[in-house]
Short mmCIF file of C-alpha atoms (C1' of nucleotides) in Angstrom, two decimals:
data_model
loop_
_atom_site.label_atom_id
_atom_site.label_comp_id
_atom_site.label_asym_id
_atom_site.label_seq_id
_atom_site.Cartn_x
_atom_site.Cartn_y
_atom_site.Cartn_z
CA MET A 129 224.06 155.29 -61.88
CA SER A 130 221.42 155.64 -64.52
CA PRO A 131 221.80 152.63 -66.82
CA ARG A 132 222.49 149.08 -65.64
CA ASN A 133 220.98 149.24 -62.15
CA SER A 134 220.93 146.30 -59.82
CA ALA A 135 217.63 144.48 -59.29
CA LEU A 136 217.41 146.09 -55.85
CA GLU A 137 217.88 149.58 -57.29
CA ALA A 138 215.32 148.79 -59.97
CA GLY A 139 212.82 147.78 -57.28
CA ARG A 140 213.41 151.05 -55.45
CA THR A 141 212.92 153.03 -58.64
CA ARG A 142 209.69 151.16 -59.29
CA ARG A 143 208.42 152.13 -55.85
CA ARG A 144 209.39 155.78 -56.43
CA ILE A 145 207.43 155.76 -59.69
CA VAL A 146 204.32 154.17 -58.17
CA ASP A 147 204.38 156.36 -55.05
CA ARG A 148 204.67 159.55 -57.09
CA GLY A 149 202.09 158.23 -59.54
CA LEU A 150 199.70 157.74 -56.65
CA GLU A 151 200.17 161.32 -55.48
CA LEU A 152 199.82 162.78 -58.96
CA SER A 153 196.81 160.68 -59.88
CA SER A 154 194.95 161.70 -56.73
CA VAL A 155 195.05 165.22 -58.20
CA GLU A 156 194.98 164.72 -61.98
CA GLY A 157 193.07 161.44 -62.07
CA LEU A 158 194.33 157.97 -62.93
CA GLU A 159 193.77 158.46 -66.64
CA GLY A 160 194.97 162.08 -66.54
CA LEU A 161 198.26 160.76 -65.19
CA THR A 162 200.54 160.62 -68.23
CA ILE A 163 203.82 158.80 -68.55
CA GLY A 164 205.53 161.89 -69.95
CA ARG A 165 204.62 164.16 -67.03
CA LEU A 166 205.34 161.46 -64.46
CA ALA A 167 208.77 160.90 -66.05
CA ALA A 168 209.55 164.64 -66.13
CA ASP A 169 208.45 164.96 -62.51
CA LEU A 170 210.83 162.17 -61.49
CA GLY A 171 213.69 163.41 -63.69
CA MET A 172 213.50 160.28 -65.81
CA SER A 173 212.88 159.46 -69.45
CA LYS A 174 209.48 158.16 -70.56
CA ALA A 175 211.02 154.86 -71.60
CA GLY A 176 212.69 154.59 -68.21
CA VAL A 177 209.31 154.84 -66.49
CA LEU A 178 207.43 152.62 -68.91
CA GLY A 179 210.12 149.95 -68.80
CA HIS A 180 209.01 148.99 -65.28
CA PHE A 181 205.43 148.32 -66.34
CA GLY A 182 205.23 147.77 -70.08
CA THR A 183 201.94 149.56 -70.56
CA LYS A 184 200.10 152.48 -68.99
CA GLU A 185 197.34 150.15 -67.87
CA SER A 186 199.84 148.04 -65.95
CA LEU A 187 201.15 151.22 -64.30
CA GLN A 188 197.59 152.18 -63.37
CA LEU A 189 197.01 148.77 -61.79
CA ALA A 190 200.22 149.17 -59.77
CA VAL A 191 198.99 152.56 -58.55
CA VAL A 192 195.62 151.07 -57.53
CA ASP A 193 197.47 148.40 -55.52
CA ALA A 194 199.64 151.00 -53.84
CA ALA A 195 196.55 153.07 -52.99
CA ALA A 196 194.89 150.05 -51.39
CA GLU A 197 198.03 149.27 -49.42
CA GLN A 198 198.32 152.84 -48.16
CA PHE A 199 194.63 153.04 -47.27
CA MET A 200 194.72 149.78 -45.34
CA HIS A 201 197.89 150.82 -43.53
CA GLU A 202 196.49 154.24 -42.60
CA VAL A 203 193.01 153.10 -41.59
CA THR A 204 193.16 149.53 -40.29
CA GLN A 205 196.59 149.74 -38.62
CA PRO A 206 195.64 152.32 -35.95
CA ALA A 207 192.71 150.11 -34.91
CA ARG A 208 194.86 146.95 -34.69
CA GLY A 209 195.06 146.73 -30.91
CA ILE A 210 191.44 147.51 -30.19
CA PRO A 211 189.14 144.54 -29.45
CA PRO A 212 186.40 143.70 -31.97
CA GLY A 213 182.96 145.23 -31.64
CA LEU A 214 181.83 148.83 -31.42
CA ALA A 215 185.15 150.14 -30.09
CA HIS A 216 187.01 148.69 -33.05
CA LEU A 217 184.43 150.03 -35.50
CA ARG A 218 184.69 153.49 -33.95
CA ALA A 219 188.49 153.37 -34.19
CA LEU A 220 188.30 152.44 -37.88
CA CYS A 221 185.97 155.35 -38.60
CA GLU A 222 188.10 157.81 -36.65
CA ALA A 223 191.21 156.67 -38.54
CA TRP A 224 189.25 157.06 -41.79
CA VAL A 225 188.25 160.64 -40.93
CA SER A 226 191.79 161.41 -39.82
CA TYR A 227 193.21 159.98 -43.05
CA LEU A 228 191.10 162.37 -45.12
CA GLU A 229 191.57 165.28 -42.70
CA ARG A 230 195.36 165.05 -42.78
CA GLN A 231 195.30 164.97 -46.58
CA VAL A 232 197.73 162.11 -46.81
CA LEU A 233 197.30 162.36 -50.59
CA PRO A 234 197.23 165.87 -52.07
CA GLY A 235 194.04 165.15 -54.02
CA GLY A 236 192.17 163.50 -51.15
CA CYS A 237 190.78 159.97 -51.24
CA PHE A 238 192.23 158.09 -54.19
CA PHE A 239 189.41 155.56 -54.39
CA THR A 240 186.65 158.15 -54.31
CA ALA A 241 188.30 159.98 -57.20
CA ALA A 242 189.18 156.82 -59.12
CA ALA A 243 185.69 155.35 -58.64
CA ALA A 244 184.07 158.49 -60.05
CA GLU A 245 186.53 158.53 -62.94
CA PHE A 246 186.29 154.86 -63.93
CA ASP A 247 182.76 153.85 -62.96
CA GLY A 248 181.49 154.43 -66.50
CA ARG A 249 184.25 152.40 -68.19
CA THR A 250 185.10 148.73 -68.60
CA GLY A 251 188.35 146.85 -68.23
CA PRO A 252 190.88 145.65 -65.65
CA VAL A 253 191.49 149.05 -64.05
CA ARG A 254 187.81 149.67 -63.41
CA ASP A 255 187.49 146.12 -62.08
CA ALA A 256 190.45 146.55 -59.72
CA ILE A 257 189.04 149.79 -58.31
CA ALA A 258 185.59 148.26 -57.81
CA ALA A 259 187.10 145.14 -56.21
CA MET A 260 189.16 147.16 -53.71
CA ASP A 261 186.16 149.31 -52.83
CA ALA A 262 183.97 146.22 -52.36
CA LEU A 263 186.66 144.58 -50.24
CA TRP A 264 186.80 147.51 -47.85
CA LEU A 265 183.01 147.74 -47.62
CA ARG A 266 182.86 144.00 -46.91
CA ASP A 267 185.49 144.38 -44.20
CA LEU A 268 183.63 147.26 -42.63
CA GLY A 269 180.38 145.29 -42.84
CA ILE A 270 181.97 142.45 -40.87
CA HIS A 271 182.92 144.84 -38.07
CA ILE A 272 179.41 146.29 -38.07
CA ARG A 273 177.76 142.88 -37.75
CA ARG A 274 180.25 141.95 -35.06
CA ALA A 275 179.27 145.05 -33.08
CA ILE A 276 175.60 144.17 -33.46
CA SER A 277 175.99 140.52 -32.42
CA ALA A 278 178.14 141.61 -29.48
CA GLY A 279 175.19 143.66 -28.26
CA ASP A 280 177.04 146.98 -28.72
CA LEU A 281 174.39 148.11 -31.18
CA PRO A 282 170.64 147.38 -31.07
CA PRO A 283 169.95 143.80 -32.21
CA ASP A 284 167.44 145.03 -34.80
CA SER A 285 170.02 147.35 -36.44
CA ASP A 286 170.19 147.15 -40.23
CA GLY A 287 173.86 146.49 -40.84
CA ASP A 288 173.72 147.19 -44.58
CA GLN A 289 171.90 150.46 -43.94
CA LEU A 290 174.51 151.47 -41.38
CA LEU A 291 177.29 150.58 -43.82
CA TYR A 292 175.63 152.68 -46.52
CA GLU A 293 175.36 155.69 -44.25
CA LEU A 294 178.93 155.42 -43.00
CA ALA A 295 180.15 155.31 -46.60
CA GLY A 296 178.04 158.37 -47.41
CA THR A 297 179.54 160.19 -44.43
CA MET A 298 183.04 159.63 -45.78
CA LEU A 299 182.16 160.48 -49.37
CA ALA A 300 180.65 163.74 -48.12
CA LEU A 301 183.76 164.46 -46.06
CA ASN A 302 186.02 164.05 -49.07
CA HIS A 303 183.66 166.10 -51.25
CA HIS A 304 183.44 169.06 -48.85
CA LEU A 305 187.15 169.05 -48.04
CA GLN A 306 188.35 168.83 -51.64
CA LEU A 307 185.77 170.91 -53.51
CA HIS A 308 184.87 173.54 -50.91
CA HIS A 309 187.89 173.43 -48.58
CA ASP A 310 185.29 173.33 -45.82
CA ARG A 311 187.11 172.45 -42.61
CA ARG A 312 183.85 172.15 -40.68
CA ALA A 313 183.26 168.97 -42.70
CA SER A 314 185.31 166.79 -40.34
CA THR A 315 183.16 167.96 -37.43
CA HIS A 316 180.04 167.01 -39.40
CA ALA A 317 181.58 163.65 -40.25
CA ARG A 318 182.46 162.88 -36.63
CA ARG A 319 178.98 163.91 -35.47
CA ALA A 320 177.34 161.69 -38.09
CA ILE A 321 179.53 158.75 -37.07
CA GLN A 322 178.85 159.40 -33.40
CA ARG A 323 175.11 159.28 -34.04
CA LEU A 324 175.32 156.20 -36.27
CA LEU A 325 177.54 154.31 -33.85
CA THR A 326 175.78 155.11 -30.59
CA PRO A 327 173.46 152.46 -29.23
CA ASP A 328 169.88 153.77 -29.06
CA PRO A 329 169.61 155.16 -25.49
CA ALA A 330 165.98 154.06 -25.26
CA LEU A 331 166.96 150.47 -25.97
CA LYS A 332 169.90 150.77 -23.60
CA ALA A 333 167.51 151.59 -20.76
CA LEU A 334 165.63 148.37 -21.45
CA ARG A 335 168.63 146.18 -20.74
CA MET B 116 172.37 172.17 -95.11
CA SER B 117 175.88 171.98 -93.74
CA PRO B 118 177.49 175.37 -94.45
CA ARG B 119 175.79 178.74 -94.13
CA ASN B 120 173.14 177.92 -91.53
CA SER B 121 170.72 180.48 -90.20
CA ALA B 122 171.27 181.82 -86.70
CA LEU B 123 168.36 179.70 -85.54
CA GLU B 124 169.86 176.53 -87.02
CA ALA B 125 173.20 177.43 -85.49
CA GLY B 126 171.55 177.75 -82.08
CA ARG B 127 169.99 174.32 -82.49
CA THR B 128 173.32 172.81 -83.45
CA ARG B 129 174.93 174.40 -80.43
CA ARG B 130 172.32 172.80 -78.18
CA ARG B 131 172.87 169.41 -79.83
CA ILE B 132 176.60 169.71 -79.17
CA VAL B 133 176.18 170.73 -75.53
CA ASP B 134 173.51 168.08 -74.81
CA ARG B 135 175.62 165.31 -76.30
CA GLY B 136 178.70 166.73 -74.57
CA LEU B 137 176.84 166.50 -71.25
CA GLU B 138 175.98 162.85 -71.83
CA LEU B 139 179.48 161.91 -72.96
CA SER B 140 181.21 163.83 -70.17
CA SER B 141 179.08 162.11 -67.52
CA VAL B 142 180.78 158.91 -68.67
CA GLU B 143 184.25 159.98 -69.86
CA GLY B 144 184.71 163.00 -67.64
CA LEU B 145 184.66 166.68 -68.55
CA GLU B 146 188.36 166.70 -69.41
CA GLY B 147 188.19 163.27 -71.03
CA LEU B 148 185.59 164.70 -73.38
CA THR B 149 187.55 165.53 -76.55
CA ILE B 150 186.43 167.71 -79.40
CA GLY B 151 187.40 165.08 -81.95
CA ARG B 152 185.29 162.30 -80.43
CA LEU B 153 182.37 164.64 -79.78
CA ALA B 154 182.50 165.77 -83.41
CA ALA B 155 182.70 162.20 -84.72
CA ASP B 156 179.79 161.21 -82.48
CA LEU B 157 177.69 164.05 -83.91
CA GLY B 158 178.79 163.46 -87.50
CA MET B 159 180.50 166.83 -87.63
CA SER B 160 184.01 168.13 -88.18
CA LYS B 161 186.14 169.22 -85.24
CA ALA B 162 186.18 172.80 -86.54
CA GLY B 163 182.41 172.71 -86.84
CA VAL B 164 182.08 171.86 -83.16
CA LEU B 165 184.78 174.20 -81.93
CA GLY B 166 183.40 177.10 -83.97
CA HIS B 167 180.47 177.40 -81.57
CA PHE B 168 182.69 177.84 -78.52
CA GLY B 169 186.16 178.96 -79.57
CA THR B 170 188.01 176.90 -76.97
CA LYS B 171 187.54 173.61 -75.17
CA GLU B 172 187.29 175.45 -71.86
CA SER B 173 184.37 177.46 -73.18
CA LEU B 174 182.68 174.23 -74.30
CA GLN B 175 183.25 172.78 -70.82
CA LEU B 176 181.65 175.82 -69.21
CA ALA B 177 178.64 175.46 -71.52
CA VAL B 178 178.33 171.80 -70.47
CA VAL B 179 178.48 172.75 -66.77
CA ASP B 180 175.67 175.27 -67.38
CA ALA B 181 173.58 172.67 -69.18
CA ALA B 182 174.14 170.19 -66.35
CA ALA B 183 172.96 172.74 -63.79
CA GLU B 184 169.91 173.52 -65.88
CA GLN B 185 169.01 169.84 -66.25
CA PHE B 186 169.56 169.14 -62.57
CA MET B 187 167.41 172.06 -61.48
CA HIS B 188 164.70 171.08 -63.92
CA GLU B 189 164.69 167.44 -62.83
CA VAL B 190 164.91 168.03 -59.08
CA THR B 191 163.29 171.36 -58.23
CA GLN B 192 160.52 171.26 -60.84
CA PRO B 193 158.67 168.21 -59.42
CA ALA B 194 158.54 169.92 -56.01
CA ARG B 195 157.23 173.22 -57.41
CA GLY B 196 153.64 172.86 -56.26
CA ILE B 197 154.40 171.60 -52.76
CA PRO B 198 154.24 174.17 -49.92
CA PRO B 199 157.49 175.11 -48.15
CA GLY B 200 158.63 173.19 -45.10
CA LEU B 201 159.22 169.50 -44.53
CA ALA B 202 156.89 168.34 -47.33
CA HIS B 203 158.80 170.42 -49.88
CA LEU B 204 162.14 169.21 -48.55
CA ARG B 205 160.97 165.60 -48.77
CA ALA B 206 159.78 166.16 -52.36
CA LEU B 207 163.17 167.62 -53.33
CA CYS B 208 165.00 164.63 -51.87
CA GLU B 209 162.67 162.14 -53.54
CA ALA B 210 163.16 163.87 -56.91
CA TRP B 211 166.91 163.77 -56.29
CA VAL B 212 166.86 160.03 -55.61
CA SER B 213 164.62 159.46 -58.61
CA TYR B 214 166.92 161.52 -60.84
CA LEU B 215 169.86 159.26 -60.00
CA GLU B 216 167.77 156.09 -60.01
CA ARG B 217 166.40 156.73 -63.52
CA GLN B 218 169.95 157.37 -64.79
CA VAL B 219 168.95 160.49 -66.68
CA LEU B 220 172.62 160.77 -67.64
CA PRO B 221 174.38 157.54 -68.63
CA GLY B 222 177.29 158.21 -66.26
CA GLY B 223 175.17 159.20 -63.26
CA CYS B 224 175.38 162.54 -61.48
CA PHE B 225 177.38 164.98 -63.57
CA PHE B 226 178.33 167.20 -60.64
CA THR B 227 179.55 164.35 -58.45
CA ALA B 228 181.81 163.18 -61.27
CA ALA B 229 182.92 166.68 -62.28
CA ALA B 230 183.60 167.67 -58.66
CA ALA B 231 185.82 164.63 -58.13
CA GLU B 232 187.60 165.30 -61.43
CA PHE B 233 188.23 169.02 -61.00
CA ASP B 234 188.53 169.51 -57.23
CA GLY B 235 192.30 169.36 -57.41
CA ARG B 236 192.62 171.90 -60.22
CA THR B 237 192.32 175.66 -60.60
CA GLY B 238 190.57 177.79 -63.19
CA PRO B 239 187.13 178.84 -64.42
CA VAL B 240 185.79 175.30 -64.95
CA ARG B 241 186.62 174.20 -61.42
CA ASP B 242 185.14 177.47 -60.11
CA ALA B 243 181.92 176.98 -62.08
CA ILE B 244 181.48 173.43 -60.78
CA ALA B 245 182.14 174.50 -57.19
CA ALA B 246 179.77 177.47 -57.55
CA MET B 247 176.92 175.33 -58.87
CA ASP B 248 177.43 172.76 -56.13
CA ALA B 249 177.49 175.49 -53.48
CA LEU B 250 174.36 177.07 -54.96
CA TRP B 251 172.41 173.84 -54.69
CA LEU B 252 173.64 173.17 -51.14
CA ARG B 253 172.63 176.73 -50.17
CA ASP B 254 169.21 176.21 -51.72
CA LEU B 255 168.74 172.93 -49.89
CA GLY B 256 169.92 174.58 -46.67
CA ILE B 257 167.22 177.23 -47.00
CA HIS B 258 164.54 174.56 -47.27
CA ILE B 259 165.98 172.75 -44.24
CA ARG B 260 165.94 175.88 -42.07
CA ARG B 261 162.43 176.64 -43.30
CA ALA B 262 161.29 173.20 -42.16
CA ILE B 263 162.91 173.74 -38.78
CA SER B 264 161.43 177.18 -38.22
CA ALA B 265 158.02 175.90 -39.34
CA GLY B 266 158.19 173.40 -36.50
CA ASP B 267 158.29 170.41 -38.88
CA LEU B 268 161.65 169.40 -37.47
CA PRO B 269 162.86 169.72 -33.86
CA PRO B 270 163.80 173.35 -33.06
CA ASP B 271 167.24 172.27 -31.85
CA SER B 272 168.04 170.50 -35.16
CA ASP B 273 171.46 171.28 -36.60
CA GLY B 274 170.60 172.40 -40.14
CA ASP B 275 174.19 172.27 -41.39
CA GLN B 276 174.60 168.77 -40.00
CA LEU B 277 171.38 167.66 -41.67
CA LEU B 278 172.52 169.19 -44.96
CA TYR B 279 175.85 167.37 -44.68
CA GLU B 280 174.17 164.04 -44.10
CA LEU B 281 171.66 164.49 -46.93
CA ALA B 282 174.53 165.28 -49.30
CA GLY B 283 176.37 162.16 -48.11
CA THR B 284 173.27 160.09 -48.73
CA MET B 285 173.16 161.21 -52.37
CA LEU B 286 176.89 160.83 -52.92
CA ALA B 287 176.63 157.27 -51.61
CA LEU B 288 173.66 156.58 -53.87
CA ASN B 289 175.56 157.68 -56.96
CA HIS B 290 178.66 155.76 -55.85
CA HIS B 291 176.84 152.46 -55.26
CA LEU B 292 174.74 152.74 -58.41
CA GLN B 293 177.59 153.63 -60.74
CA LEU B 294 180.48 151.60 -59.33
CA HIS B 295 178.69 148.53 -57.99
CA HIS B 296 175.40 148.59 -59.95
CA ASP B 297 173.81 147.99 -56.57
CA ARG B 298 170.08 148.53 -56.98
CA ARG B 299 169.47 148.21 -53.23
CA ALA B 300 171.20 151.57 -52.91
CA SER B 301 168.06 153.57 -53.64
CA THR B 302 166.28 151.76 -50.82
CA HIS B 303 169.13 152.66 -48.48
CA ALA B 304 169.02 156.25 -49.69
CA ARG B 305 165.26 156.53 -49.11
CA ARG B 306 165.59 155.00 -45.64
CA ALA B 307 168.37 157.41 -44.71
CA ILE B 308 166.31 160.37 -45.91
CA GLN B 309 163.24 159.08 -44.10
CA ARG B 310 165.20 158.92 -40.85
CA LEU B 311 166.86 162.32 -41.37
CA LEU B 312 163.59 164.04 -42.28
CA THR B 313 161.31 162.56 -39.64
CA PRO B 314 160.61 164.70 -36.60
CA ASP B 315 161.92 163.07 -33.44
CA PRO B 316 158.88 161.16 -32.10
CA ALA B 317 159.92 161.81 -28.51
CA LEU B 318 159.90 165.58 -29.10
CA LYS B 319 156.65 165.32 -31.03
CA ALA B 320 154.97 163.89 -27.94
CA LEU B 321 156.06 166.96 -25.96
CA ARG B 322 154.13 169.38 -28.15
"C1'" DC C 93 180.10 174.14 -90.92
"C1'" DC C 94 183.83 172.24 -94.15
"C1'" DT C 95 188.87 170.91 -95.66
"C1'" DA C 96 193.43 171.22 -94.68
"C1'" DC C 97 196.57 172.25 -91.85
"C1'" DC C 98 199.78 173.42 -87.32
"C1'" DG C 99 202.87 172.20 -83.17
"C1'" DA C 100 202.53 169.53 -79.01
"C1'" DT C 101 201.82 165.51 -76.62
"C1'" DC C 102 199.98 160.95 -76.20
"C1'" DG C 103 201.28 155.65 -75.41
"C1'" DG C 104 204.55 152.72 -76.99
"C1'" DT C 105 208.95 150.52 -79.52
"C1'" DA C 106 213.87 149.66 -81.11
"C1'" DG C 107 218.23 149.26 -79.81
"C1'" DG C 108 221.86 149.95 -76.86
"C1'" DC D 182 217.46 153.61 -67.73
"C1'" DC D 183 218.91 156.33 -71.98
"C1'" DT D 184 218.28 158.40 -77.00
"C1'" DA D 185 215.73 158.41 -80.90
"C1'" DC D 186 212.05 157.29 -82.96
"C1'" DC D 187 206.80 155.80 -84.48
"C1'" DG D 188 201.70 156.70 -85.72
"C1'" DA D 189 197.69 158.65 -83.56
"C1'" DT D 190 195.36 162.16 -81.40
"C1'" DC D 191 195.15 166.39 -78.88
"C1'" DG D 192 193.38 171.61 -79.00
"C1'" DG D 193 193.31 175.05 -82.16
"C1'" DT D 194 193.83 178.09 -86.76
"C1'" DA D 195 193.37 179.68 -91.74
"C1'" DG D 196 190.53 180.31 -95.25
"C1'" DG D 197 186.57 179.56 -97.66
#
DNA sequence: CCTACCGATCGGTAGG
DNA sequence: CCTACCGATCGGTAGG
């Protein structure tokens, strides 16, 4: 069972390694994740783990990919059916809050942690993290502009400003949940989102 | 000059170690900071560095203290002369933005990075980071409530909510500056603060 | 504050 | 996917 696995078995083992690596690195960091501990945790040898990736950096890149996949599945999937505009944007934000609230990963948001860990470095891992973060922000920005042009938000709204403040809301949620175990944080996050994503009532009256 | 220093010289060396350790750890992380690299960077031996602290954990705690001292000096000092209430609160926030904007530490905000790195761990270092963060939030909360009770902000303002959103604004500023080198971020931060710390004009008219 | 160590663990390789 | 290694570096100690 151990040596000479089929390609299918090897693929499954690779997934097990990456999935567990994602969980561990959300707690210990992506650099703090070591091949030895990951192998011990999975009941494998170090060489058995490393054989699937070649280098630690390649393993880290696989973990970043898996994190992006999980995040997209958890946050964009629940909003799939909802029509574009403000309703869709609200659904994305609610799924985002829920994702952090349910602590899908033991260490909270992988990208928040990885961004803080790698933002001062250079190389492919830092680039991959920054690219994924930028991709999600871009995606969110599209939904914001769609909500504005649909008339769901005031036409003079600053989309970039709104995007910035939504991102801050989620960073604060992760921070308060992980560092202070403050469960009121999700209430604060939902209130902030509610305020950011409610059309100005004064402008509404003008229509 | 190297061996047999006076107590005064030893104190100076200790400060040099901690100051450089603070700079390095803002980039490499507080765990990623190693005694060997710190020593090499300072032109000292590992034993020479470690002799001042005994253990790495003790060095880390000294760095956390130095970070708190620097933060307090940079952010609360500029607001010293300004009377309590909204003006003082605004001065604190502006100093906070400026502190991150000027990149006083090469890796950005030490506490944001350290919080993300240690929030999943246990022990004295994690506790010290959480305590310093909580102390600053408490301090900021006092100024917020003071501004509310002084009538500078609407009497029905939710102080905790305001505190949460100010914290998110700063976390987002650090994130965008460090990960995306996005210099528009400080404009977004100042706009968010401006909006959060402006008395509701509708309520103002009622007075 | 230095030299000279210590055992443990790091990422990675050879060979099966 | 395993055993058995490799050199480098980790935190830390002894002794001066």
